[in-house]
């Protein structure tokens, strides 16, 4: 796919070009710039990195016309002028999607690493047309798997050296049926602001920022490769007033597949059943909220002893809801996921 091309229409060798600092008489040049319009720049906003262009606009408006002429003639050839701002990808209009991911964290006052050390990895699959969501997160100690259906949330935790445990929570429905209208999956948050092009690995990705749209006033960022039609990266940053104790969660996307729903690649074929919680998960009904003796609950704020992998799923769901990867109802539920280590929670008789 050709992005830019240059056609050379008339080539002149050096001995054919007359070099002179004095213009020819037939040009009709004058030292007086005269009156009337000197220049017109048809811009309704100036990109913040176009410093030279801002100087020229200021000279046209406020400085001597002779100086303004010099300022305009002195504009460099690579001024950052935006010809057409890329549109935010309408991910919520896709019927489904699947991908693998890795997550790394850095202090909030640092830039994300180009290829940081991942502390967690996992899988994500969603069928937006029917409301099926499958997510996993795993680290060195724990693997957590979540199934979201229109009427139930099931979570299984595999801790090292202990048998897997599964609990399920009923999910309240606002309507009797799941909406298949793609526009209803559109995020409520304000549209993302285009914030330039950045390299993510070997991809050139458009970066969009959703300012203060997370549940806790975090800013969500999205990197998308428009040429390859591929999601590159997501991130969540603490609010601007954070004291510095917060962390920037950077989610690098791998094996992105648009319009593809592959839960069987997340859960083994023996465990997967369309629209159902696998029987061999042996899920029990969860109790109340935190402190009730149940290790699974929904809460607006996770306690300090929540599993790190559960916190990752909650953050991934929150960011996915903002950019349109998850429908609002699923994002609102999964972003409040709290899961403690089952082995450390006493069972109730």
Coordinates of C-alpha atoms in Angstrom, one line a residue:
X1 CA 0.0 0.0 0.0
X2 CA 1.5 3.3 -1.1
X3 CA 1.2 6.0 1.5
X4 CA 3.4 8.8 -0.1
X5 CA 4.9 9.3 -3.5
X6 CA 6.8 12.0 -5.2
X7 CA 6.8 12.7 -9.0
X8 CA 9.8 14.5 -10.4
X9 CA 8.5 16.5 -13.3
X10 CA 11.6 18.5 -14.5
X11 CA 15.1 17.6 -13.4
X12 CA 17.8 20.3 -13.8
X13 CA 21.5 19.7 -13.4
X14 CA 23.7 22.1 -11.4
X15 CA 25.1 23.8 -14.5
X16 CA 21.6 24.6 -15.7
X17 CA 20.5 26.5 -12.6
X18 CA 21.5 30.1 -12.3
X19 CA 22.4 31.0 -8.7
X20 CA 21.9 34.6 -7.7
X21 CA 20.8 36.4 -4.5
X22 CA 19.3 39.2 -6.6
X23 CA 16.0 38.6 -8.3
X24 CA 15.6 39.2 -12.0
X25 CA 14.1 42.6 -13.1
X26 CA 11.1 40.9 -14.7
X27 CA 10.0 39.6 -11.2
X28 CA 8.9 43.2 -10.4
X29 CA 10.1 42.9 -6.8
X30 CA 9.8 45.8 -4.3
X31 CA 11.2 46.5 -0.8
X32 CA 7.7 47.7 0.3
X33 CA 5.4 44.8 1.2
X34 CA 2.4 47.1 0.6
X35 CA -1.0 46.8 2.0
X36 CA -3.8 44.2 1.8
X37 CA -3.6 40.5 2.6
X38 CA -0.2 39.1 2.9
X39 CA -0.9 35.4 3.5
X40 CA -3.7 33.1 4.4
X41 CA -3.4 29.9 6.4
X42 CA -6.6 27.9 6.3
X43 CA -6.3 26.3 9.8
X44 CA -9.0 26.1 12.5
X45 CA -6.5 24.8 15.1
X46 CA -2.8 24.5 15.5
X47 CA -1.2 21.3 16.4
X48 CA 0.8 21.8 19.6
X49 CA 4.0 20.6 18.1
X50 CA 4.0 23.1 15.2
X51 CA 6.0 25.7 17.1
X52 CA 7.4 27.3 13.9
X53 CA 3.9 27.6 12.5
X54 CA 2.6 29.2 15.7
X55 CA 5.5 31.8 15.4
X56 CA 4.4 32.6 11.8
X57 CA 0.8 33.0 12.8
X58 CA 1.8 35.4 15.6
X59 CA 4.0 37.4 13.3
X60 CA 1.1 37.8 10.8
X61 CA -1.2 39.1 13.6
X62 CA 1.0 41.2 15.8
X63 CA 4.4 42.1 14.2
X64 CA 5.7 44.3 11.4
X65 CA 4.8 43.1 7.9
X66 CA 8.4 43.0 6.8
X67 CA 9.3 40.8 9.7
X68 CA 6.2 38.6 9.0
X69 CA 7.4 38.1 5.4
X70 CA 10.8 36.9 6.7
X71 CA 9.0 34.6 9.3
X72 CA 6.9 33.0 6.6
X73 CA 9.8 32.5 4.2
X74 CA 11.8 31.0 7.1
X75 CA 9.3 28.2 7.7
X76 CA 11.0 24.9 7.6
X77 CA 9.9 22.2 5.1
X78 CA 9.0 19.7 7.8
X79 CA 6.7 21.8 9.9
X80 CA 4.3 19.4 11.7
X81 CA 1.1 20.4 9.9
X82 CA -1.8 18.0 10.3
X83 CA -3.4 17.3 6.9
X84 CA -6.1 14.9 8.1
X85 CA -6.4 13.8 11.7
X86 CA -7.0 10.0 12.0
X87 CA -10.4 8.9 13.2
X88 CA -10.8 6.9 16.4
X89 CA -11.3 3.2 15.5
X90 CA -14.9 2.2 16.1
X91 CA -14.0 -1.1 17.9
X92 CA -17.6 -1.4 19.4
X93 CA -18.9 -2.0 15.8
X94 CA -16.9 -5.2 15.5
X95 CA -19.0 -8.4 16.0
X96 CA -16.2 -10.0 18.0
X97 CA -12.5 -10.0 18.7
X98 CA -9.7 -12.1 20.4
X99 CA -6.1 -11.4 21.4
X100 CA -3.3 -12.3 23.8
X101 CA -1.8 -9.6 26.0
X102 CA 1.1 -8.9 28.4
X103 CA 1.0 -6.2 31.2
X104 CA 3.8 -4.2 32.7
X105 CA 3.7 -1.4 35.2
X106 CA 5.9 1.7 35.6
X107 CA 5.7 4.6 38.0
X108 CA 3.1 7.2 36.9
X109 CA 5.8 9.9 36.3
X110 CA 7.7 7.8 33.7
X111 CA 7.1 7.0 30.1
X112 CA 6.0 3.4 29.2
X113 CA 8.9 1.2 28.3
X114 CA 9.2 0.2 24.6
X115 CA 9.3 -3.4 25.6
X116 CA 9.0 -3.6 29.3
X117 CA 9.2 -6.7 31.4
X118 CA 5.7 -8.2 31.6
X119 CA 4.5 -9.2 35.1
X120 CA 1.2 -10.7 33.9
X121 CA 0.0 -12.2 30.6
X122 CA -3.4 -13.5 29.5
X123 CA -6.1 -13.8 26.9
X124 CA -9.2 -11.9 25.9
X125 CA -12.1 -12.9 23.8
X126 CA -15.5 -11.2 23.4
X127 CA -18.6 -11.8 21.3
X128 CA -20.2 -8.3 21.2
X129 CA -23.3 -9.6 19.4
X130 CA -24.3 -12.1 22.1
X131 CA -22.6 -10.7 25.2
X132 CA -20.1 -13.6 25.7
X133 CA -16.8 -12.5 27.4
X134 CA -13.8 -14.7 28.2
X135 CA -10.7 -13.3 30.0
X136 CA -7.7 -14.8 31.7
X137 CA -4.6 -13.5 33.6
X138 CA -1.7 -15.4 34.9
X139 CA 1.5 -14.7 36.8
X140 CA 4.1 -17.0 38.5
X141 CA 1.7 -17.9 41.3
X142 CA -1.9 -17.7 40.1
X143 CA -4.0 -18.1 37.0
X144 CA -7.5 -16.6 37.0
X145 CA -10.2 -17.2 34.4
X146 CA -13.4 -15.3 34.1
X147 CA -16.6 -16.0 32.1
X148 CA -19.1 -13.3 31.7
X149 CA -22.6 -14.2 30.4
X150 CA -25.7 -12.1 30.3
X151 CA -26.9 -13.7 33.5
X152 CA -23.8 -14.9 35.4
X153 CA -20.2 -14.2 36.2
X154 CA -18.0 -17.2 36.9
X155 CA -14.4 -17.0 38.1
X156 CA -11.9 -19.8 38.6
X157 CA -8.6 -19.4 40.4
X158 CA -5.7 -21.8 40.0
X159 CA -3.2 -21.3 42.8
X160 CA 0.1 -23.2 42.7
X161 CA 0.1 -26.3 44.9
X162 CA -3.7 -26.1 45.6
X163 CA -6.7 -27.5 43.6
X164 CA -8.6 -24.9 41.4
X165 CA -11.6 -23.2 43.0
X166 CA -14.5 -21.7 41.2
X167 CA -17.4 -19.4 42.3
X168 CA -20.2 -17.8 40.4
X169 CA -22.2 -14.6 40.9
X170 CA -25.6 -13.8 39.4
X171 CA -25.6 -10.8 37.2
X172 CA -28.6 -8.5 37.2
X173 CA -30.1 -7.7 33.8
X174 CA -31.7 -4.3 33.0
X175 CA -33.5 -5.8 30.0
X176 CA -35.0 -9.2 29.3
X177 CA -32.7 -9.7 26.3
X178 CA -29.2 -8.8 25.3
X179 CA -29.0 -6.0 22.8
X180 CA -27.4 -6.8 19.5
X181 CA -27.4 -3.1 18.4
X182 CA -23.7 -2.3 17.8
X183 CA -24.3 1.4 18.6
X184 CA -25.5 0.5 22.1
X185 CA -22.0 -0.9 22.7
X186 CA -20.5 2.5 22.0
X187 CA -18.7 3.8 25.1
X188 CA -20.4 6.7 26.9
X189 CA -17.1 8.4 27.5
X190 CA -16.0 11.4 25.3
X191 CA -14.2 10.5 22.1
X192 CA -10.5 9.9 22.3
X193 CA -8.1 12.8 21.4
X194 CA -5.5 12.0 18.7
X195 CA -2.1 12.4 20.3
X196 CA 0.3 11.6 17.5
X197 CA 1.9 8.5 16.0
X198 CA 4.3 6.3 17.9
X199 CA 6.2 3.1 17.3
X200 CA 5.0 0.0 19.2
X201 CA 7.5 -2.8 18.3
X202 CA 7.7 -2.7 14.5
X203 CA 4.3 -1.1 14.1
X204 CA 3.4 2.6 13.6
X205 CA 0.4 3.2 15.7
X206 CA -2.0 6.2 16.1
X207 CA -2.2 7.2 19.8
X208 CA -5.6 8.3 21.3
X209 CA -6.0 9.6 24.8
X210 CA -9.3 9.5 26.8
X211 CA -8.7 12.0 29.6
X212 CA -10.0 11.1 33.1
X213 CA -12.5 8.6 31.8
X214 CA -11.7 5.6 34.0
X215 CA -13.8 4.7 37.0
X216 CA -11.2 6.3 39.3
X217 CA -10.4 9.3 37.0
X218 CA -7.6 7.5 35.3
X219 CA -6.7 8.4 31.7
X220 CA -6.9 5.6 29.2
X221 CA -4.7 5.5 26.1
X222 CA -5.2 3.5 23.0
X223 CA -2.6 2.7 20.2
X224 CA -4.0 1.5 16.9
X225 CA -2.3 0.6 13.7
X226 CA -4.6 1.9 11.0
X227 CA -2.8 0.4 8.1
X228 CA -2.8 -3.1 9.5
X229 CA -6.2 -2.6 11.3
X230 CA -4.6 -3.9 14.5
X231 CA -4.8 -2.9 18.2
X232 CA -1.3 -2.3 19.4
X233 CA -1.5 -1.3 23.1
X234 CA -3.7 0.0 25.9
X235 CA -2.6 1.9 29.0
X236 CA -4.2 3.4 32.1
X237 CA -2.6 6.3 34.0
X238 CA -3.5 7.6 37.5
X239 CA -5.3 11.0 37.6
X240 CA -3.3 14.2 37.2
X241 CA -3.5 14.9 41.0
X242 CA -2.0 11.6 42.0
X243 CA 0.6 12.0 44.7
X244 CA 3.1 9.9 42.7
X245 CA 2.3 6.6 44.4
X246 CA 0.2 5.4 41.4
X247 CA 1.4 3.2 38.6
X248 CA 0.9 3.3 34.9
X249 CA -0.4 0.0 33.6
X250 CA 0.7 -0.8 30.0
X251 CA -1.1 -3.6 28.2
X252 CA 0.7 -4.7 25.0
X253 CA -1.6 -6.6 22.6
X254 CA -0.4 -9.6 20.7
X255 CA -2.1 -11.9 18.2
X256 CA -5.0 -9.5 17.6
X257 CA -7.9 -11.0 15.6
X258 CA -10.8 -8.7 14.7
X259 CA -14.2 -10.3 14.0
X260 CA -13.0 -13.5 15.6
X261 CA -14.2 -15.1 18.8
X262 CA -11.9 -17.9 20.0
X263 CA -12.7 -18.9 23.6
X264 CA -11.5 -22.4 22.8
X265 CA -8.0 -21.0 22.5
X266 CA -8.4 -19.6 26.1
X267 CA -10.1 -22.6 27.6
X268 CA -9.4 -26.1 26.5
X269 CA -11.9 -27.8 24.2
X270 CA -13.1 -30.0 27.1
X271 CA -13.9 -27.0 29.2
X272 CA -15.5 -24.8 26.6
X273 CA -19.2 -24.7 25.9
X274 CA -21.0 -21.9 24.1
X275 CA -22.8 -19.6 26.5
X276 CA -22.3 -21.8 29.6
X277 CA -19.9 -22.3 32.5
X278 CA -18.0 -25.5 32.0
X279 CA -19.3 -28.4 34.2
X280 CA -15.8 -29.5 35.2
X281 CA -15.1 -26.1 36.8
X282 CA -17.4 -27.3 39.6
X283 CA -18.5 -23.8 40.4
X284 CA -20.2 -23.0 43.7
X285 CA -22.5 -20.0 44.4
X286 CA -20.6 -17.0 45.9
X287 CA -21.7 -15.4 49.1
X288 CA -21.9 -11.7 49.8
X289 CA -19.3 -9.0 49.6
X290 CA -15.8 -8.7 51.1
X291 CA -15.8 -10.1 54.7
X292 CA -18.6 -12.5 54.1
X293 CA -16.3 -15.5 53.9
X294 CA -16.5 -15.6 50.1
X295 CA -13.3 -14.9 48.1
X296 CA -15.3 -13.5 45.1
X297 CA -17.2 -10.3 45.1
X298 CA -17.9 -7.1 43.2
X299 CA -16.8 -3.8 44.7
X300 CA -15.9 -0.3 43.5
X301 CA -12.6 -0.4 45.3
X302 CA -10.4 -3.5 45.5
X303 CA -9.0 -4.3 49.0
X304 CA -5.2 -4.5 49.4
X305 CA -5.2 -8.3 49.6
X306 CA -6.9 -8.8 46.3
X307 CA -5.1 -11.1 43.9
X308 CA -2.8 -9.2 41.5
X309 CA -4.2 -11.2 38.6
X310 CA -7.7 -10.2 39.6
X311 CA -6.7 -6.6 39.7
X312 CA -5.2 -7.0 36.2
X313 CA -8.6 -8.3 34.9
X314 CA -10.4 -5.4 36.5
X315 CA -8.1 -2.9 35.0
X316 CA -8.2 -4.5 31.5
X317 CA -12.0 -4.6 31.7
X318 CA -12.1 -0.9 32.7
X319 CA -9.8 0.2 29.9
X320 CA -11.6 -2.0 27.4
X321 CA -15.0 -0.5 28.3
X322 CA -13.7 3.1 27.7
X323 CA -12.3 2.3 24.2
X324 CA -15.3 0.1 23.2
X325 CA -13.7 -3.4 23.4
X326 CA -16.4 -4.4 26.0
X327 CA -20.1 -3.4 26.1
X328 CA -20.8 -1.0 29.0
X329 CA -22.7 -3.6 31.1
X330 CA -19.8 -6.2 30.9
X331 CA -17.2 -3.5 31.5
X332 CA -19.0 -2.1 34.6
X333 CA -19.3 -5.6 36.1
X334 CA -15.8 -6.9 35.4
X335 CA -14.1 -3.7 36.3
X336 CA -15.4 -4.2 39.9
X337 CA -14.1 -7.8 40.1
X338 CA -12.5 -8.6 43.5
X339 CA -11.0 -12.0 44.0
X340 CA -8.9 -13.0 47.1
X341 CA -6.7 -16.0 47.3
X342 CA -9.1 -18.9 48.0
X343 CA -6.5 -20.8 50.1
X344 CA -6.4 -17.8 52.5
X345 CA -10.1 -17.4 52.9
X346 CA -11.7 -19.7 55.5
X347 CA -14.6 -21.7 54.2
X348 CA -18.0 -21.4 55.9
X349 CA -20.1 -24.4 56.7

